[in-house]
C-alpha atoms as one frame of an Amber mdcrd trajectory, in Angstrom:
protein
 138.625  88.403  87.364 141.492  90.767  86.437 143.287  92.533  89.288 142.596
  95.530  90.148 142.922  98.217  93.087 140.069  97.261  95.559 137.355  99.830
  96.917 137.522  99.946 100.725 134.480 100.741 102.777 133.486  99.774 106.418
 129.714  99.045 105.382 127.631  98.478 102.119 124.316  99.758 101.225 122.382
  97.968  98.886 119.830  98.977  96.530 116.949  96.397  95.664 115.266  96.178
  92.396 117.699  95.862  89.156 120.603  96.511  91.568 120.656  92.253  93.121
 117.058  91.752  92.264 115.731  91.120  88.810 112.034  92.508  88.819 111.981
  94.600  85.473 109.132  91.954  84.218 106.922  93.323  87.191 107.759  96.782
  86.957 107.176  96.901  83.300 104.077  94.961  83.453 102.468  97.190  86.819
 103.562 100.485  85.262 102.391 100.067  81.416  99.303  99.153  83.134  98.936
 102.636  85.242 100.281 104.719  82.162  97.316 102.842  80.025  95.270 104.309
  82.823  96.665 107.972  82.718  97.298 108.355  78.697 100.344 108.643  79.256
 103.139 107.028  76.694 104.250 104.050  78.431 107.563 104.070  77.446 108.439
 107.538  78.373 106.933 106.504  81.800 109.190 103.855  82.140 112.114 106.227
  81.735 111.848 107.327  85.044 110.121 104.994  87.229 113.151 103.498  88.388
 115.068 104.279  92.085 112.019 106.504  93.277 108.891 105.506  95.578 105.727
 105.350  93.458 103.852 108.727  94.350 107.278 110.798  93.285 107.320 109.145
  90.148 103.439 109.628  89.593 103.932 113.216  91.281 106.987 114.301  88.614
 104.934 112.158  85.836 101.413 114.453  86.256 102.558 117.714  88.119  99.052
 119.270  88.899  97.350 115.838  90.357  96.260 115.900  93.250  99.202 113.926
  95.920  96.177 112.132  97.333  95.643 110.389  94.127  98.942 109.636  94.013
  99.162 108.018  97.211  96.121 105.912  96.343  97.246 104.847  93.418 100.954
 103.797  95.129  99.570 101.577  97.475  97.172 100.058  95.332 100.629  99.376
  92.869 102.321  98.267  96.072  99.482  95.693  96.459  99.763  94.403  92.916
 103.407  94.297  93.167 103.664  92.293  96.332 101.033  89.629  94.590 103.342
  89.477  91.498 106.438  87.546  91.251 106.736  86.006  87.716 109.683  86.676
  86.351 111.606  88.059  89.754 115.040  86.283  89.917 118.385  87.528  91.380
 120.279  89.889  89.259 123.715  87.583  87.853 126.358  87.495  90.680 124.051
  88.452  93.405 123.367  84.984  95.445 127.086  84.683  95.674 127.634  88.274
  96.606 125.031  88.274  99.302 126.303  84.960 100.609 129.790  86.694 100.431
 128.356  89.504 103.009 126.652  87.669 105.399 128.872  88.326 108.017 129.879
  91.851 107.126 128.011  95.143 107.537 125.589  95.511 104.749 122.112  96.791
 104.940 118.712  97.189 102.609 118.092 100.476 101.335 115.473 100.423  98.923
 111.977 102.711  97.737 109.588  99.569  98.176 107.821  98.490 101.535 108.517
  95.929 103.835 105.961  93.652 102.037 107.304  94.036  98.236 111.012  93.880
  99.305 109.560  90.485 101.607 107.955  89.142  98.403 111.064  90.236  95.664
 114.070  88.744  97.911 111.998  85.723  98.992 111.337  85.157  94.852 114.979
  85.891  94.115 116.135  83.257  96.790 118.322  86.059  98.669 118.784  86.722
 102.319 116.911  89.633 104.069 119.631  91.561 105.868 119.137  92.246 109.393
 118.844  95.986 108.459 116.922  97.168 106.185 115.608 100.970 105.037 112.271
 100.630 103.063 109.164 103.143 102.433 107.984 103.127 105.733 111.083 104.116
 107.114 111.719 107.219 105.490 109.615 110.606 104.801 111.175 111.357 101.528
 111.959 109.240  98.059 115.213 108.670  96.719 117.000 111.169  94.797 116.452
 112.474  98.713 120.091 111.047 100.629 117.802 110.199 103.937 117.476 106.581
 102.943 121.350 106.105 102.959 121.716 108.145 105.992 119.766 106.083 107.837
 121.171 103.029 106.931 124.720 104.226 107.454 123.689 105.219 110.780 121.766
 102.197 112.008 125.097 100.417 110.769 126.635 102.785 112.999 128.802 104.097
 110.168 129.711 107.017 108.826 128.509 108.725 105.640 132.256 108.542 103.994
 132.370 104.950 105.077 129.936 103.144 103.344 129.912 102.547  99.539 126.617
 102.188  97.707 125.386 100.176  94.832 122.526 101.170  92.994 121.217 101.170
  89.783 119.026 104.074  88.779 119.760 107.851  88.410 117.413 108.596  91.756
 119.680 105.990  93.880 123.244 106.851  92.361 122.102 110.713  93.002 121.145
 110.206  96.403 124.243 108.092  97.224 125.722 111.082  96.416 123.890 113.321
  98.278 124.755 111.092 101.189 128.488 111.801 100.335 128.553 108.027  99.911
 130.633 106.088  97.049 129.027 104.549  94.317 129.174 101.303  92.315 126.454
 101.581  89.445 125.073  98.089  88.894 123.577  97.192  85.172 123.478  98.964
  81.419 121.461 101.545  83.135 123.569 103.040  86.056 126.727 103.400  83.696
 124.918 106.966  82.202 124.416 108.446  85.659 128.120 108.975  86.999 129.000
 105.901  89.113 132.188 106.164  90.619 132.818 102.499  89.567 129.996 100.592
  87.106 129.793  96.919  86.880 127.430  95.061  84.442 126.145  93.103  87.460
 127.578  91.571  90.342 130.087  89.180  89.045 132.608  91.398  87.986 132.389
  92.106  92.225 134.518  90.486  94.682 134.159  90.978  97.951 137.314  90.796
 100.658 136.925  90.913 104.525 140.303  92.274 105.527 141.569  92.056 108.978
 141.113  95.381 110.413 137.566  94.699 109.680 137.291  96.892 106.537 135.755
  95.729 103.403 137.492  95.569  99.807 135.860  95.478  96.662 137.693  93.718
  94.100 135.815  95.303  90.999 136.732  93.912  87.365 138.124  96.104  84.704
């Protein structure tokens, strides 16, 4: 990996799905499904499904539908989901960079439930940090910073201390919003204004430095 000038943070905050787990299969097979259901042009749904909770994609997909329909049809997505791991594998780079965290602060921050991100880091053979930020624990979807913020904080970390990596325009935007640094993971992030973008997590290296700090080693 060339040299470079590391990124220094005090605590990560990770992103799930496309950012260090593979699950595009899933998501492409659950939501071609729904948009079949809807008449809605799959591919244009799948434009923005990515980085937000179900219901906020469903409620910026079909404006006038009822939320309660929305919320119905999210958890019965959640359920298929969960039951549905063909294809789910870590994203390149990602056992080794977890494994390279393990003792560090990192934390979960991610728009699916307890039981998807059980099922999608159990398929992708990746440790569960001991914090983790899913649906449950928030009242708003990502682009919404509250996600991060939490995380940070149950880190016991501030905002400007943690660096984020994410994948889709909803995450990078709300680790923004969180006045967070961002490293945009995959083809994907690299349109929505990372402050650093990697293809995936192999062009990462991750330092523990002695003060207890974190560097980044990020390839050119």
């Amino acid at each position: 990996m060339p040299a470079t000038t590391p990124l220094i943070a005090r605590a990560l905050l990770l992103d799930m799905d496309s950012t260090i787990v593979n699950s595009e299969a899933v998501v492409e097979r659950c939501w071609r499904r729904w948009a079949a259901e809807q008449g809605l042009d799959a591919d244009e749904v799948l434009k923005v499904v990515h980085g937000r909770q179900g219901w906020a994609t469903m409620a910026a997909l079909l404006p006038d539908r009822p939320m309660e329909l929305n919320h119905e049809d999210n958890r019965r997505m959640l359920e298929q989901e969960t039951a549905d791991v063909e294809g789910v594998v870590p994203v390149p780079g990602a056992p080794a960079f977890m494994a390279a965290l393990a003792q560090l602060p990192h934390a979960l921050v991610t728009s699916a439930d307890r039981a998807l991100s059980d099922a999608r880091m159990g398929a992708a053979g990746l440790p569960m940090p001991d914090v983790r930020i899913t649906a449950e624990s928030v009242s708003a979807s990502k682009p919404d910073p509250e996600g991060f913020l939490k995380g940070a904080a149950e880190l016991g970390y501030a905002p400007e201390d943690c660096v984020v990596f994410e994948d889709s325009e909803a995450g990078i935007a709300a680790g923004r919003a969180a006045g967070m640094r961002v490293v945009g993971v995959g083809e994907r992030a690299a349109a929505f204004g990372p402050d650093v973008h990697v293809r995936d997590l192999r062009e990462v290296r991750v330092e523990a430095l002695a003060d207890g700090s974190i560097a980044l080693h990020i390839a050119a």
